[in-house]
Coordinates of C-alpha atoms in Angstrom, one line a residue:
X240 CA 41.8 6.2 -70.6
X241 CA 43.3 3.2 -69.1
X242 CA 44.3 5.5 -66.2
X243 CA 40.7 6.8 -65.8
X244 CA 39.3 3.3 -66.0
X245 CA 41.9 2.1 -63.4
X246 CA 41.2 5.1 -61.2
X247 CA 37.4 4.7 -61.5
X248 CA 37.6 1.0 -60.7
X249 CA 39.6 1.8 -57.5
X250 CA 37.1 4.3 -56.3
X251 CA 34.1 1.9 -56.9
X252 CA 36.0 -0.9 -55.2
X253 CA 36.6 1.4 -52.2
X254 CA 32.9 2.2 -52.0
X255 CA 32.0 -1.4 -52.2
X256 CA 34.5 -2.3 -49.6
X257 CA 33.3 0.5 -47.3
X258 CA 29.6 -0.6 -47.7
X259 CA 30.5 -4.2 -47.1
X260 CA 32.5 -3.3 -44.0
X261 CA 29.6 -1.3 -42.7
X262 CA 27.1 -4.0 -43.2
X263 CA 29.4 -6.6 -41.7
X264 CA 29.9 -4.5 -38.7
X265 CA 26.2 -3.8 -38.3
X266 CA 25.4 -7.6 -38.6
X267 CA 28.2 -8.2 -36.0
X268 CA 26.6 -5.7 -33.6
X269 CA 23.2 -7.3 -34.0
X270 CA 24.7 -10.8 -33.3
X271 CA 27.0 -9.9 -30.5
X272 CA 25.3 -7.1 -28.6
X273 CA 22.6 -8.7 -26.4
X274 CA 19.1 -7.3 -26.1
X275 CA 18.2 -4.9 -23.3
X276 CA 16.7 -7.8 -21.3
X277 CA 19.7 -10.1 -21.6
X278 CA 22.3 -8.1 -19.6
X279 CA 19.6 -7.4 -17.0
X280 CA 19.1 -11.1 -16.6
X281 CA 22.8 -11.7 -16.4
X282 CA 23.2 -8.9 -13.8
X283 CA 20.3 -10.3 -11.8
X284 CA 21.8 -13.8 -11.7
X285 CA 25.2 -12.4 -10.7
X286 CA 23.6 -10.3 -8.0
X287 CA 21.7 -13.4 -6.7
X288 CA 24.9 -15.5 -6.5
X289 CA 27.5 -12.9 -5.4
X290 CA 25.4 -10.5 -3.3
X291 CA 22.2 -12.1 -2.0
X292 CA 23.3 -15.7 -1.5
X293 CA 26.2 -14.9 0.9
X294 CA 23.8 -13.0 3.2
X295 CA 21.1 -15.6 2.9
X296 CA 23.6 -18.3 3.8
X297 CA 24.5 -16.4 7.0
X298 CA 20.8 -16.4 7.9
X299 CA 20.6 -20.1 7.7
X300 CA 19.1 -20.5 4.3
X301 CA 20.3 -23.7 2.6
X302 CA 21.6 -23.8 -1.0
X303 CA 18.7 -26.1 -1.9
X304 CA 16.1 -23.6 -0.7
X305 CA 17.9 -20.7 -2.4
X306 CA 18.3 -22.5 -5.7
X307 CA 14.7 -23.8 -5.7
X308 CA 13.3 -20.3 -4.9
X309 CA 15.1 -18.7 -7.9
X310 CA 14.9 -21.5 -10.4
X311 CA 13.9 -20.0 -13.7
X312 CA 13.2 -16.6 -12.1
X313 CA 14.0 -13.5 -14.1
X314 CA 13.4 -9.8 -13.3
X315 CA 9.9 -8.7 -14.0
X316 CA 10.4 -5.3 -15.7
X317 CA 6.6 -4.6 -15.7
X318 CA 6.5 -4.0 -12.0
X319 CA 6.2 -0.4 -10.8
X320 CA 8.9 1.7 -9.2
X321 CA 11.9 0.1 -10.8
X322 CA 15.3 1.7 -11.6
X323 CA 17.4 0.1 -14.3
X324 CA 20.9 -0.7 -13.0
X325 CA 23.2 2.3 -13.5
X326 CA 20.4 4.7 -14.0
X327 CA 18.9 7.3 -11.6
X328 CA 15.2 7.4 -10.6
X329 CA 13.2 9.4 -13.1
X330 CA 11.8 12.7 -12.1
X331 CA 8.0 12.4 -12.0
X332 CA 6.4 14.2 -14.9
X333 CA 3.3 16.3 -14.6
X334 CA 0.3 14.0 -14.6
X335 CA -2.4 14.9 -17.1
X336 CA -5.0 12.4 -15.9
X337 CA -7.1 13.7 -13.0
X338 CA -6.5 11.3 -10.1
X339 CA -8.7 12.6 -7.4
X340 CA -12.4 12.5 -7.6
X341 CA -14.3 12.5 -4.3
X342 CA -12.9 10.2 -1.7
X343 CA -16.4 8.8 -1.7
X344 CA -15.5 6.7 -4.8
X345 CA -13.5 4.5 -2.4
X346 CA -16.8 3.6 -0.8
X347 CA -18.7 2.5 -3.9
X348 CA -21.8 0.6 -2.6
X349 CA -21.0 -2.4 -4.8
X350 CA -17.5 -2.7 -3.2
X351 CA -18.7 -2.2 0.4
X352 CA -21.7 -4.5 0.0
X353 CA -19.5 -7.3 -1.3
X354 CA -17.5 -7.2 1.9
X355 CA -20.5 -6.7 4.2
X356 CA -22.7 -9.4 2.8
X357 CA -19.8 -11.8 2.4
X358 CA -18.8 -11.0 6.0
X359 CA -22.2 -11.7 7.4
X360 CA -22.4 -15.0 5.6
X361 CA -19.0 -16.0 7.0
X362 CA -19.8 -14.7 10.5
X363 CA -22.4 -17.3 11.0
X364 CA -20.3 -20.1 9.5
X365 CA -17.3 -19.2 11.7
X366 CA -19.1 -18.0 14.9
X367 CA -17.3 -20.3 17.3
X368 CA -13.9 -19.5 15.8
X369 CA -14.5 -15.7 15.9
X370 CA -15.7 -15.9 19.5
X371 CA -12.6 -17.7 20.5
X372 CA -10.3 -15.3 18.7
X373 CA -12.1 -12.3 20.2
X374 CA -11.8 -13.8 23.7
X375 CA -8.0 -14.3 23.2
X376 CA -7.1 -11.2 21.3
X377 CA -9.9 -8.7 22.0
X378 CA -10.5 -7.8 18.3
X379 CA -14.1 -8.0 17.2
X380 CA -14.9 -10.6 14.6
X381 CA -16.5 -8.0 12.3
X382 CA -13.2 -6.2 12.0
X383 CA -11.4 -9.4 11.1
X384 CA -14.1 -10.2 8.5
X385 CA -13.9 -6.8 7.0
X386 CA -10.1 -7.0 6.5
X387 CA -10.4 -10.5 5.2
X388 CA -13.0 -9.5 2.7
X389 CA -11.2 -6.3 1.6
X390 CA -7.8 -7.9 1.1
X391 CA -8.7 -11.1 -0.8
X392 CA -12.4 -11.4 -1.1
X393 CA -12.4 -13.9 1.7
X394 CA -9.7 -15.9 0.0
X395 CA -11.3 -16.0 -3.4
X396 CA -8.7 -13.6 -5.1
X397 CA -5.9 -15.5 -6.8
X398 CA -2.4 -14.2 -6.4
X399 CA -1.0 -14.1 -9.9
X400 CA 2.7 -13.5 -9.1
X401 CA 5.7 -15.6 -8.1
X402 CA 6.7 -14.0 -4.8
X403 CA 10.4 -14.6 -5.5
X404 CA 10.1 -13.0 -8.9
X405 CA 8.4 -9.9 -7.4
X406 CA 10.6 -9.6 -4.3
X407 CA 13.8 -10.5 -6.2
X408 CA 13.1 -7.9 -8.9
X409 CA 12.4 -5.2 -6.3
X410 CA 15.3 -6.1 -4.1
X411 CA 17.6 -5.9 -7.1
X412 CA 16.3 -2.8 -8.8
X413 CA 13.4 -1.0 -7.1
X414 CA 13.4 2.5 -5.5
X415 CA 13.1 0.7 -2.1
X416 CA 15.8 -2.0 -2.4
X417 CA 16.6 -2.3 1.3
X418 CA 12.9 -2.8 2.2
X419 CA 12.4 -5.5 -0.4
X420 CA 15.7 -7.2 0.4
X421 CA 14.6 -7.7 3.9
X422 CA 11.2 -9.1 2.7
X423 CA 13.0 -11.4 0.2
X424 CA 15.2 -12.9 2.9
X425 CA 12.1 -13.4 5.1
X426 CA 10.4 -15.2 2.2
X427 CA 13.4 -17.5 1.9
X428 CA 13.1 -18.1 5.7
X429 CA 9.4 -19.1 5.3
X430 CA 10.4 -21.8 2.8
X431 CA 13.4 -22.9 4.9
X432 CA 11.3 -23.3 8.0
X433 CA 8.8 -25.4 6.1
X434 CA 5.9 -22.9 6.5
X435 CA 5.2 -23.1 2.8
X436 CA 6.8 -24.8 -0.2
X437 CA 8.3 -22.7 -3.0
X438 CA 5.3 -23.5 -5.3
X439 CA 2.8 -22.0 -2.8
X440 CA 4.7 -18.7 -2.6
X441 CA 2.3 -16.7 -4.8
X442 CA 1.9 -13.0 -4.1
X443 CA 0.4 -9.7 -5.1
X444 CA 2.5 -7.3 -7.3
X445 CA 3.9 -5.9 -4.0
X446 CA 4.9 -9.3 -2.6
X447 CA 2.1 -9.8 -0.1
X448 CA 1.2 -13.4 0.8
X449 CA -1.8 -15.4 1.6
X450 CA -5.4 -14.5 2.5
X451 CA -4.5 -11.7 4.9
X452 CA -1.9 -10.3 2.4
X453 CA 1.0 -10.3 4.9
X454 CA 4.4 -9.2 3.7
X455 CA 6.9 -12.0 4.5
X456 CA 8.3 -10.3 7.7
X457 CA 4.7 -9.9 9.0
X458 CA 4.0 -13.6 8.3
X459 CA 7.0 -14.6 10.4
X460 CA 6.1 -12.2 13.2
X461 CA 2.3 -12.4 13.4
X462 CA 0.9 -15.5 11.7
X463 CA -0.4 -18.1 14.2
X464 CA -1.6 -21.7 14.2
X465 CA -5.1 -21.3 15.6
X466 CA -6.7 -24.5 14.3
X467 CA -4.2 -26.6 16.3
X468 CA -2.9 -28.7 13.4
X469 CA 0.7 -27.9 14.2
X470 CA 1.5 -25.5 11.3
X471 CA 0.8 -21.9 10.4
X472 CA -1.3 -21.7 7.2
X473 CA -2.5 -18.4 6.0
X474 CA -3.3 -19.8 2.6
X475 CA -5.9 -22.4 3.4
X476 CA -6.9 -22.3 7.1
X477 CA -9.7 -19.9 8.0
X478 CA -8.9 -20.0 11.7
X479 CA -5.2 -19.3 11.1
X480 CA -6.1 -16.5 8.7
X481 CA -8.5 -14.7 11.1
X482 CA -6.4 -15.2 14.2
X483 CA -3.2 -14.0 12.4
X484 CA -5.0 -10.8 11.5
X485 CA -6.1 -10.3 15.1
X486 CA -2.5 -11.0 16.3
X487 CA -1.2 -8.4 13.9
X488 CA -3.6 -5.8 15.2
X489 CA -2.8 -6.5 18.8
X490 CA 0.9 -6.2 18.1
X491 CA 0.3 -2.7 16.9
X492 CA -1.8 -1.7 19.9
X493 CA -5.4 -2.7 19.4
X494 CA -7.3 -1.6 22.6
X495 CA -9.7 -4.3 23.8
X496 CA -13.3 -3.1 24.3
X497 CA -13.0 0.1 22.3
X498 CA -14.6 0.9 18.9
X499 CA -12.7 2.1 15.9
X500 CA -14.7 5.4 15.9
X501 CA -18.1 7.1 15.3
X502 CA -19.6 9.2 12.6
X503 CA -20.3 12.7 13.9
X504 CA -21.7 16.1 13.0
X505 CA -19.1 18.8 13.5
X506 CA -20.5 22.3 14.0
X507 CA -18.9 25.3 12.2
X508 CA -17.6 26.5 15.5
X509 CA -15.2 23.5 15.6
X510 CA -12.4 24.0 13.1
X511 CA -11.6 21.2 10.7
X512 CA -7.9 22.1 11.3
X513 CA -8.2 20.3 14.6
X514 CA -8.0 16.9 12.8
X515 CA -5.2 14.4 13.5
X516 CA -3.9 11.8 15.9
X517 CA -1.7 14.4 17.7
X518 CA -4.7 16.6 18.6
X519 CA -6.7 14.2 20.6
X520 CA -9.2 15.2 23.3
X521 CA -11.4 13.2 25.6
X522 CA -14.6 12.3 23.7
X523 CA -16.6 14.1 26.5
X524 CA -14.6 17.3 25.5
X525 CA -15.5 16.9 21.8
X526 CA -19.1 16.5 22.9
X527 CA -18.9 19.6 25.0
X528 CA -17.7 21.5 22.0
X529 CA -20.9 20.5 20.1
X530 CA -19.6 17.4 18.2
X531 CA -22.5 14.9 18.2
X532 CA -23.0 11.4 16.9
X533 CA -25.2 11.1 13.9
X534 CA -28.7 9.8 14.2
X535 CA -29.1 11.3 17.7
X536 CA -27.1 8.5 19.3
X537 CA -25.1 9.1 22.4
X538 CA -21.5 8.2 22.7
X539 CA -21.1 5.0 24.8
X540 CA -20.5 5.9 28.4
X541 CA -17.3 3.8 28.4
X542 CA -15.9 6.0 25.7
X543 CA -16.5 9.4 27.2
X544 CA -13.4 9.6 29.4
X545 CA -11.2 8.0 26.7
X546 CA -9.3 9.9 24.0
X547 CA -10.7 10.5 20.5
X548 CA -9.5 12.2 17.4
X549 CA -11.2 14.3 14.7
X550 CA -11.1 12.7 11.3
X551 CA -12.4 14.5 8.2
X552 CA -11.2 12.6 5.1
X553 CA -12.7 15.2 2.7
X554 CA -12.6 18.2 5.0
X555 CA -15.9 20.0 5.1
X556 CA -17.0 18.2 1.9
X557 CA -17.6 14.8 3.4
X558 CA -18.5 12.8 6.5
X559 CA -16.8 13.5 9.8
X560 CA -15.7 11.1 12.5
X561 CA -14.3 10.9 16.0
X562 CA -11.7 8.1 15.7
X563 CA -10.2 6.1 18.5
X564 CA -6.7 4.8 18.8
X565 CA -7.9 1.6 17.1
X566 CA -8.5 3.5 13.9
X567 CA -4.8 4.2 13.8
X568 CA -4.0 0.6 14.5
X569 CA -6.1 -0.3 11.3
X570 CA -3.8 2.2 9.5
X571 CA -0.9 -0.1 10.4
X572 CA -2.4 -2.6 8.1
X573 CA -2.6 -0.1 5.3
X574 CA -1.5 3.5 5.8
X575 CA -4.5 5.1 4.0
X576 CA -7.1 6.9 6.0
X577 CA -9.7 5.7 3.5
X578 CA -8.7 2.1 3.9
X579 CA -8.9 2.2 7.7
X580 CA -12.3 4.0 7.4
X581 CA -13.5 1.3 4.9
X582 CA -12.6 -1.4 7.4
X583 CA -14.3 0.3 10.3
X584 CA -17.4 1.2 8.3
X585 CA -17.6 -2.3 6.8
X586 CA -17.3 -3.9 10.3
X587 CA -20.2 -1.7 11.5
X588 CA -22.3 -2.8 8.6
X589 CA -21.5 -6.4 9.1
X590 CA -22.6 -6.0 12.8
X591 CA -25.6 -3.7 12.4
X592 CA -26.9 -3.9 8.8
X593 CA -26.2 -2.0 5.6
X594 CA -26.6 1.6 6.6
X595 CA -24.4 4.0 4.7
X596 CA -22.7 7.1 6.1
X597 CA -25.1 9.8 7.1
X598 CA -22.9 12.6 5.7
X599 CA -22.5 12.8 1.9
X600 CA -19.3 13.1 -0.1
X601 CA -19.2 16.5 -1.8
X602 CA -17.9 17.3 -5.3
X603 CA -14.3 17.5 -4.3
X604 CA -11.3 16.3 -6.3
X605 CA -10.6 16.4 -10.1
X606 CA -7.1 17.5 -9.4
X607 CA -3.8 16.1 -10.7
X608 CA -1.5 14.6 -8.1
X609 CA 1.2 16.9 -9.3
X610 CA -1.0 19.9 -8.6
X611 CA -1.6 18.8 -5.0
X612 CA 2.2 18.2 -4.6
X613 CA 2.7 21.8 -5.8
X614 CA 0.2 23.0 -3.3
X615 CA 1.9 21.1 -0.6
X616 CA 5.3 22.6 -1.5
X617 CA 3.8 26.0 -1.4
X618 CA 2.4 25.4 2.1
X619 CA 5.8 24.0 3.2
X620 CA 7.4 27.2 1.9
X621 CA 5.1 29.2 4.2
X622 CA 6.0 27.1 7.2
X623 CA 3.2 24.5 7.3
X624 CA 3.8 20.9 8.0
X625 CA 2.1 18.9 5.3
X626 CA 3.8 15.6 6.2
X627 CA 5.2 15.0 2.7
X628 CA 4.8 16.8 -0.6
X629 CA 3.7 13.5 -2.3
X630 CA 0.5 14.6 -3.9
X631 CA -1.6 12.8 -1.4
X632 CA -3.9 14.9 0.8
X633 CA -3.4 13.3 4.2
X634 CA -4.5 14.8 7.5
X635 CA -1.4 17.0 7.8
X636 CA -2.1 18.5 4.4
X637 CA -5.8 18.8 5.1
X638 CA -5.4 20.7 8.4
X639 CA -2.6 22.9 7.0
X640 CA -5.0 23.9 4.2
X641 CA -7.6 24.8 6.9
X642 CA -5.1 26.8 8.9
X643 CA -3.9 28.8 5.9
X644 CA -7.5 29.5 4.9
X645 CA -8.4 30.7 8.4
X646 CA -5.2 32.9 8.5
X647 CA -6.2 34.4 5.2
X648 CA -9.8 35.2 6.3
X649 CA -11.4 32.3 4.4
X650 CA -13.8 29.7 5.6
X651 CA -11.8 26.6 6.3
X652 CA -12.6 23.6 4.1
X653 CA -9.5 21.5 4.8
X654 CA -9.4 20.0 1.3
X655 CA -7.6 21.0 -1.9
X656 CA -9.4 22.5 -4.8
X657 CA -8.5 24.2 -8.0
X658 CA -9.0 27.7 -6.6
X659 CA -6.7 26.9 -3.7
X660 CA -4.0 25.5 -6.0
X661 CA -4.1 28.7 -8.0
X662 CA -4.1 30.9 -5.0
X663 CA -1.0 29.3 -3.5
X664 CA 1.0 29.2 -6.7

């Protein structure tokens, strides 16, 4: 009995000891293992001091500027396109939310009218400045006003992010580290040169600065002092803002005296697969093929011998345009066809009144981006150049669709739809 009692006591004591040991170890883990964010913060600070600072120093950035820029800054893990240290980028999952309605949604009247009415109001108030800028740079004031309005609501939009938090996070752990590292070093140079104090460096989620929404490298290259006060100020000076936008466009090839483009009617005899900046013709040649300006207007005589390009953002299911090289300069501001078209259209409405496109946007879209990417890969496998299988139907994808349709005895629409996705699977 004494043996059973002694043996039983030993077993119970062992169980108690094991449980106590387990609980103690668990508590120890909770107390000693940092949260997910803590090591990231530590790694970020180590990266700043051991990796970024040596390069910044070689570029003439002082320790005072560097430390002030990153004082209290931590990685913002809510930003898009981040990859945790030591991990690989995640493979995109099939998207279940339909992303593509008609491209016409981009031109919602409320959005366009906010830019055009605001532009006209500011055109009168800044007439002398705009005239001086156009004389120097050759960019019409209406184009500058449309960009200004689209980017920041004529400066009314408040930038909610700390630029060094955004650029630092992305240079440390985004899918485009090298790009953002360059921009981060440029942001430090902006402060070092006295172009803006650290506290003024507020940005968008992508790190764009000021009323024109310039990335830091663009600010250093293209921002100008147009009001003559001795400093570049794209945060508060309207003349500097507008002239800086003009200088940016001129750098990328803006052609003085030319329009951005014209809305046209494209007959069925002209294939939509002729779209693109690498398939240009003299505008007189497009006219000879039956392409006409809407409203019975003639193309300006000065444009007839110049090159133009077919632009059909929704294929046969939307308005069509003959674009000039200046349209593609606008795409240097934002790579989207729809953005550049919005700016051109907005500028026209600022200049001539609120008249919408003549052509309507058809019921295209309602596809998943992953579906369009699959379609693009299928076209690539058949030898077509779609640009990139990224799920975005750019002009190379649109015209490849048209060419496939024509080759397979179908009427070319040059825009993805559910039937086409199914046919090409």
